[in-house]
PDB file of C-alpha atoms in Angstrom:
ATOM      1  CA  UNK A 215      63.864 -37.969   5.813  1.00 71.00           C
ATOM      2  CA  UNK A 216      63.840 -36.700   9.276  1.00 85.00           C
ATOM      3  CA  UNK A 217      62.816 -33.221   8.048  1.00 89.00           C
ATOM      4  CA  UNK A 218      60.108 -34.925   6.091  1.00 92.00           C
ATOM      5  CA  UNK A 219      58.914 -36.538   9.222  1.00 92.00           C
ATOM      6  CA  UNK A 220      58.964 -33.242  11.212  1.00 92.00           C
ATOM      7  CA  UNK A 221      57.065 -31.536   8.376  1.00 93.00           C
ATOM      8  CA  UNK A 222      54.498 -34.184   8.251  1.00 93.00           C
ATOM      9  CA  UNK A 223      54.151 -34.143  12.102  1.00 94.00           C
ATOM     10  CA  UNK A 224      53.713 -30.352  12.099  1.00 94.00           C
ATOM     11  CA  UNK A 225      51.176 -30.746   9.207  1.00 95.00           C
ATOM     12  CA  UNK A 226      49.110 -33.169  11.060  1.00 96.00           C
ATOM     13  CA  UNK A 227      49.391 -31.171  14.358  1.00 96.00           C
ATOM     14  CA  UNK A 228      48.127 -28.009  12.394  1.00 97.00           C
ATOM     15  CA  UNK A 229      45.223 -30.101  11.080  1.00 96.00           C
ATOM     16  CA  UNK A 230      44.324 -31.397  14.486  1.00 97.00           C
ATOM     17  CA  UNK A 231      44.507 -27.822  15.917  1.00 97.00           C
ATOM     18  CA  UNK A 232      42.247 -26.552  13.127  1.00 97.00           C
ATOM     19  CA  UNK A 233      39.730 -29.322  13.696  1.00 97.00           C
ATOM     20  CA  UNK A 234      39.874 -28.577  17.487  1.00 97.00           C
ATOM     21  CA  UNK A 235      39.443 -24.863  16.822  1.00 97.00           C
ATOM     22  CA  UNK A 236      36.409 -25.577  14.416  1.00 97.00           C
ATOM     23  CA  UNK A 237      34.807 -27.819  17.016  1.00 97.00           C
ATOM     24  CA  UNK A 238      35.394 -25.058  19.701  1.00 98.00           C
ATOM     25  CA  UNK A 239      33.869 -22.459  17.347  1.00 97.00           C
ATOM     26  CA  UNK A 240      30.813 -24.680  16.641  1.00 97.00           C
ATOM     27  CA  UNK A 241      30.119 -25.204  20.365  1.00 98.00           C
ATOM     28  CA  UNK A 242      30.560 -21.578  21.027  1.00 97.00           C
ATOM     29  CA  UNK A 243      28.067 -20.704  18.240  1.00 97.00           C
ATOM     30  CA  UNK A 244      25.610 -23.140  19.707  1.00 97.00           C
ATOM     31  CA  UNK A 245      25.953 -21.635  23.217  1.00 97.00           C
ATOM     32  CA  UNK A 246      25.457 -18.080  21.641  1.00 97.00           C
ATOM     33  CA  UNK A 247      22.220 -19.237  19.955  1.00 97.00           C
ATOM     34  CA  UNK A 248      20.918 -20.683  23.233  1.00 97.00           C
ATOM     35  CA  UNK A 249      21.836 -17.499  24.948  1.00 97.00           C
ATOM     36  CA  UNK A 250      20.057 -15.511  22.183  1.00 97.00           C
ATOM     37  CA  UNK A 251      16.990 -17.736  22.614  1.00 97.00           C
ATOM     38  CA  UNK A 252      16.832 -17.306  26.295  1.00 97.00           C
ATOM     39  CA  UNK A 253      17.419 -13.534  26.049  1.00 96.00           C
ATOM     40  CA  UNK A 254      14.421 -13.330  23.579  1.00 97.00           C
ATOM     41  CA  UNK A 255      12.283 -15.394  25.975  1.00 97.00           C
ATOM     42  CA  UNK A 256      13.136 -13.085  28.788  1.00 97.00           C
ATOM     43  CA  UNK A 257      12.402 -10.088  26.587  1.00 97.00           C
ATOM     44  CA  UNK A 258       9.009 -11.484  25.649  1.00 97.00           C
ATOM     45  CA  UNK A 259       8.146 -12.180  29.293  1.00 96.00           C
ATOM     46  CA  UNK A 260       9.081  -8.608  30.255  1.00 97.00           C
ATOM     47  CA  UNK A 261       7.046  -7.240  27.364  1.00 96.00           C
ATOM     48  CA  UNK A 262       4.158  -9.118  28.656  1.00 95.00           C
ATOM     49  CA  UNK A 263       4.638  -7.858  32.201  1.00 95.00           C
ATOM     50  CA  UNK A 264       4.873  -4.393  30.866  1.00 94.00           C
ATOM     51  CA  UNK A 265       1.624  -4.827  28.946  1.00 94.00           C
ATOM     52  CA  UNK A 266      -0.056  -6.156  32.034  1.00 93.00           C
ATOM     53  CA  UNK A 267       1.149  -3.323  34.188  1.00 93.00           C
ATOM     54  CA  UNK A 268       0.190  -0.738  31.554  1.00 92.00           C
ATOM     55  CA  UNK A 269      -3.312  -2.105  31.275  1.00 92.00           C
ATOM     56  CA  UNK A 270      -3.661  -2.245  35.056  1.00 91.00           C
ATOM     57  CA  UNK A 271      -2.545   1.256  35.431  1.00 93.00           C
ATOM     58  CA  UNK A 272      -4.946   2.388  32.614  1.00 93.00           C
ATOM     59  CA  UNK A 273      -7.746   0.634  34.470  1.00 91.00           C
ATOM     60  CA  UNK A 274      -6.573   2.185  37.738  1.00 94.00           C
ATOM     61  CA  UNK A 275      -6.493   5.638  36.105  1.00 92.00           C
ATOM     62  CA  UNK A 276     -10.033   5.188  34.840  1.00 94.00           C
ATOM     63  CA  UNK A 277     -11.278   4.078  38.249  1.00 94.00           C
ATOM     64  CA  UNK A 278      -9.425   7.156  39.705  1.00 94.00           C
ATOM     65  CA  UNK A 279     -11.054   9.539  37.306  1.00 95.00           C
ATOM     66  CA  UNK A 280     -14.553   7.946  38.224  1.00 95.00           C
ATOM     67  CA  UNK A 281     -13.841   8.419  41.829  1.00 95.00           C
ATOM     68  CA  UNK A 282     -12.684  11.927  41.387  1.00 95.00           C
ATOM     69  CA  UNK A 283     -15.939  12.748  39.461  1.00 95.00           C
ATOM     70  CA  UNK A 284     -18.025  11.210  42.299  1.00 95.00           C
ATOM     71  CA  UNK A 285     -16.091  13.157  44.808  1.00 93.00           C
ATOM     72  CA  UNK A 286     -16.570  16.422  42.895  1.00 93.00           C
ATOM     73  CA  UNK A 287     -20.351  15.648  42.637  1.00 94.00           C
ATOM     74  CA  UNK A 288     -20.426  14.997  46.535  1.00 91.00           C
ATOM     75  CA  UNK A 289     -18.647  18.287  47.172  1.00 90.00           C
ATOM     76  CA  UNK A 290     -21.091  20.158  44.953  1.00 89.00           C
ATOM     77  CA  UNK A 291     -24.003  18.459  46.668  1.00 88.00           C
ATOM     78  CA  UNK A 292     -22.532  19.280  50.053  1.00 85.00           C
ATOM     79  CA  UNK A 293     -22.044  22.937  49.051  1.00 80.00           C
ATOM     80  CA  UNK A 294     -25.667  23.091  47.790  1.00 78.00           C
ATOM     81  CA  UNK A 295     -26.811  21.507  51.118  1.00 75.00           C
ATOM     82  CA  UNK A 296     -24.771  23.935  53.133  1.00 70.00           C
ATOM     83  CA  UNK A 297     -26.074  26.897  51.082  1.00 70.00           C
ATOM     84  CA  UNK A 298     -29.704  25.694  51.477  1.00 67.00           C
ATOM     85  CA  UNK A 299     -29.250  25.265  55.240  1.00 61.00           C
ATOM     86  CA  UNK A 300     -27.682  28.722  55.433  1.00 60.00           C
ATOM     87  CA  UNK A 301     -30.629  30.267  53.575  1.00 60.00           C
ATOM     88  CA  UNK A 302     -33.243  28.463  55.648  1.00 64.00           C
ATOM     89  CA  UNK A 303     -31.535  29.655  58.801  1.00 64.00           C
ATOM     90  CA  UNK A 304     -31.692  33.202  57.355  1.00 77.00           C
ATOM     91  CA  UNK A 305     -35.382  32.819  56.729  1.00 81.00           C
ATOM     92  CA  UNK A 306     -36.075  31.334  60.092  1.00 84.00           C
ATOM     93  CA  UNK A 307     -34.016  34.205  61.663  1.00 86.00           C
ATOM     94  CA  UNK A 308     -35.969  36.722  59.589  1.00 87.00           C
ATOM     95  CA  UNK A 309     -39.334  35.291  60.803  1.00 88.00           C
ATOM     96  CA  UNK A 310     -38.119  35.570  64.464  1.00 89.00           C
ATOM     97  CA  UNK A 311     -37.089  39.164  63.893  1.00 91.00           C
ATOM     98  CA  UNK A 312     -40.452  39.962  62.332  1.00 90.00           C
ATOM     99  CA  UNK A 313     -42.302  38.577  65.288  1.00 90.00           C
ATOM    100  CA  UNK A 314     -40.199  40.849  67.566  1.00 91.00           C
ATOM    101  CA  UNK A 315     -41.223  43.764  65.193  1.00 90.00           C
ATOM    102  CA  UNK A 316     -38.260  44.219  62.979  1.00 90.00           C
ATOM    103  CA  UNK A 317     -38.559  46.208  59.770  1.00 91.00           C
ATOM    104  CA  UNK A 318     -37.715  45.207  56.189  1.00 91.00           C
ATOM    105  CA  UNK A 319     -34.352  47.088  56.481  1.00 92.00           C
ATOM    106  CA  UNK A 320     -33.577  45.184  59.677  1.00 90.00           C
ATOM    107  CA  UNK A 321     -34.063  41.858  57.735  1.00 87.00           C
ATOM    108  CA  UNK A 322     -31.809  42.974  54.946  1.00 89.00           C
ATOM    109  CA  UNK A 323     -29.029  44.071  57.223  1.00 89.00           C
ATOM    110  CA  UNK A 324     -29.230  41.262  59.900  1.00 88.00           C
ATOM    111  CA  UNK A 325     -30.091  38.140  57.834  1.00 85.00           C
ATOM    112  CA  UNK A 326     -28.283  38.914  54.570  1.00 81.00           C
ATOM    113  CA  UNK A 327     -31.426  38.751  52.538  1.00 85.00           C
ATOM    114  CA  UNK A 328     -32.068  40.896  49.522  1.00 88.00           C
ATOM    115  CA  UNK A 329     -34.792  43.512  49.811  1.00 91.00           C
ATOM    116  CA  UNK A 330     -37.270  41.632  47.633  1.00 91.00           C
ATOM    117  CA  UNK A 331     -36.916  38.513  49.842  1.00 88.00           C
ATOM    118  CA  UNK A 332     -37.208  40.463  52.997  1.00 89.00           C
ATOM    119  CA  UNK A 333     -40.401  42.312  51.635  1.00 92.00           C
ATOM    120  CA  UNK A 334     -41.755  38.863  50.638  1.00 91.00           C
ATOM    121  CA  UNK A 335     -41.225  37.333  54.048  1.00 89.00           C
ATOM    122  CA  UNK A 336     -42.658  40.470  55.692  1.00 91.00           C
ATOM    123  CA  UNK A 337     -45.832  40.129  53.524  1.00 91.00           C
ATOM    124  CA  UNK A 338     -46.181  36.510  54.229  1.00 88.00           C
ATOM    125  CA  UNK A 339     -45.801  37.161  57.822  1.00 87.00           C
ATOM    126  CA  UNK A 340     -48.564  39.860  57.738  1.00 87.00           C
ATOM    127  CA  UNK A 341     -50.910  37.549  55.677  1.00 84.00           C
ATOM    128  CA  UNK A 342     -50.377  34.721  58.176  1.00 82.00           C
ATOM    129  CA  UNK A 343     -51.385  37.129  61.030  1.00 79.00           C
ATOM    130  CA  UNK A 344     -54.599  38.137  59.088  1.00 78.00           C
ATOM    131  CA  UNK A 345     -55.522  34.578  58.146  1.00 69.00           C
ATOM    132  CA  UNK A 346     -56.669  33.465  61.710  1.00 64.00           C
ATOM    133  CA  UNK A 347     -58.851  36.474  62.115  1.00 57.00           C
ATOM    134  CA  UNK A 348     -60.512  36.056  58.690  1.00 53.00           C
ATOM    135  CA  UNK A 349     -61.179  32.394  59.283  1.00 51.00           C
ATOM    136  CA  UNK A 350     -62.915  33.193  62.644  1.00 52.00           C
ATOM    137  CA  UNK A 351     -65.361  35.542  60.802  1.00 50.00           C
ATOM    138  CA  UNK A 352     -66.840  32.761  58.761  1.00 46.00           C
TER     139      UNK A 352
END
């Protein structure tokens, strides 16, 4: 009888251990599900942050491209202005040299003009000298 009692006691003890183990496993699975949900929420928040950053960087890239285009246009305009200023300086210098009696060849060599430009400036200068005398004859 005593062995029967020990057997029953061990059987009840095993049953209680099994119930305790089942409760522990159930609680552990609930914690795991909560952890999973929180990890998914964090993942979603991070995805949203990445999307915001990506769209921001795309917008910034577009603005950078627009600024780069404007800068290139400004550089081109500046180059054009510099070249125009340089050519007007050459023409002014050519006029001064013509007043001092320089030849077309002198204009080509000293002002960096092509021969046709130098000849045209020389002709214009000669015509401007003739114009005051012809207007006086009227």
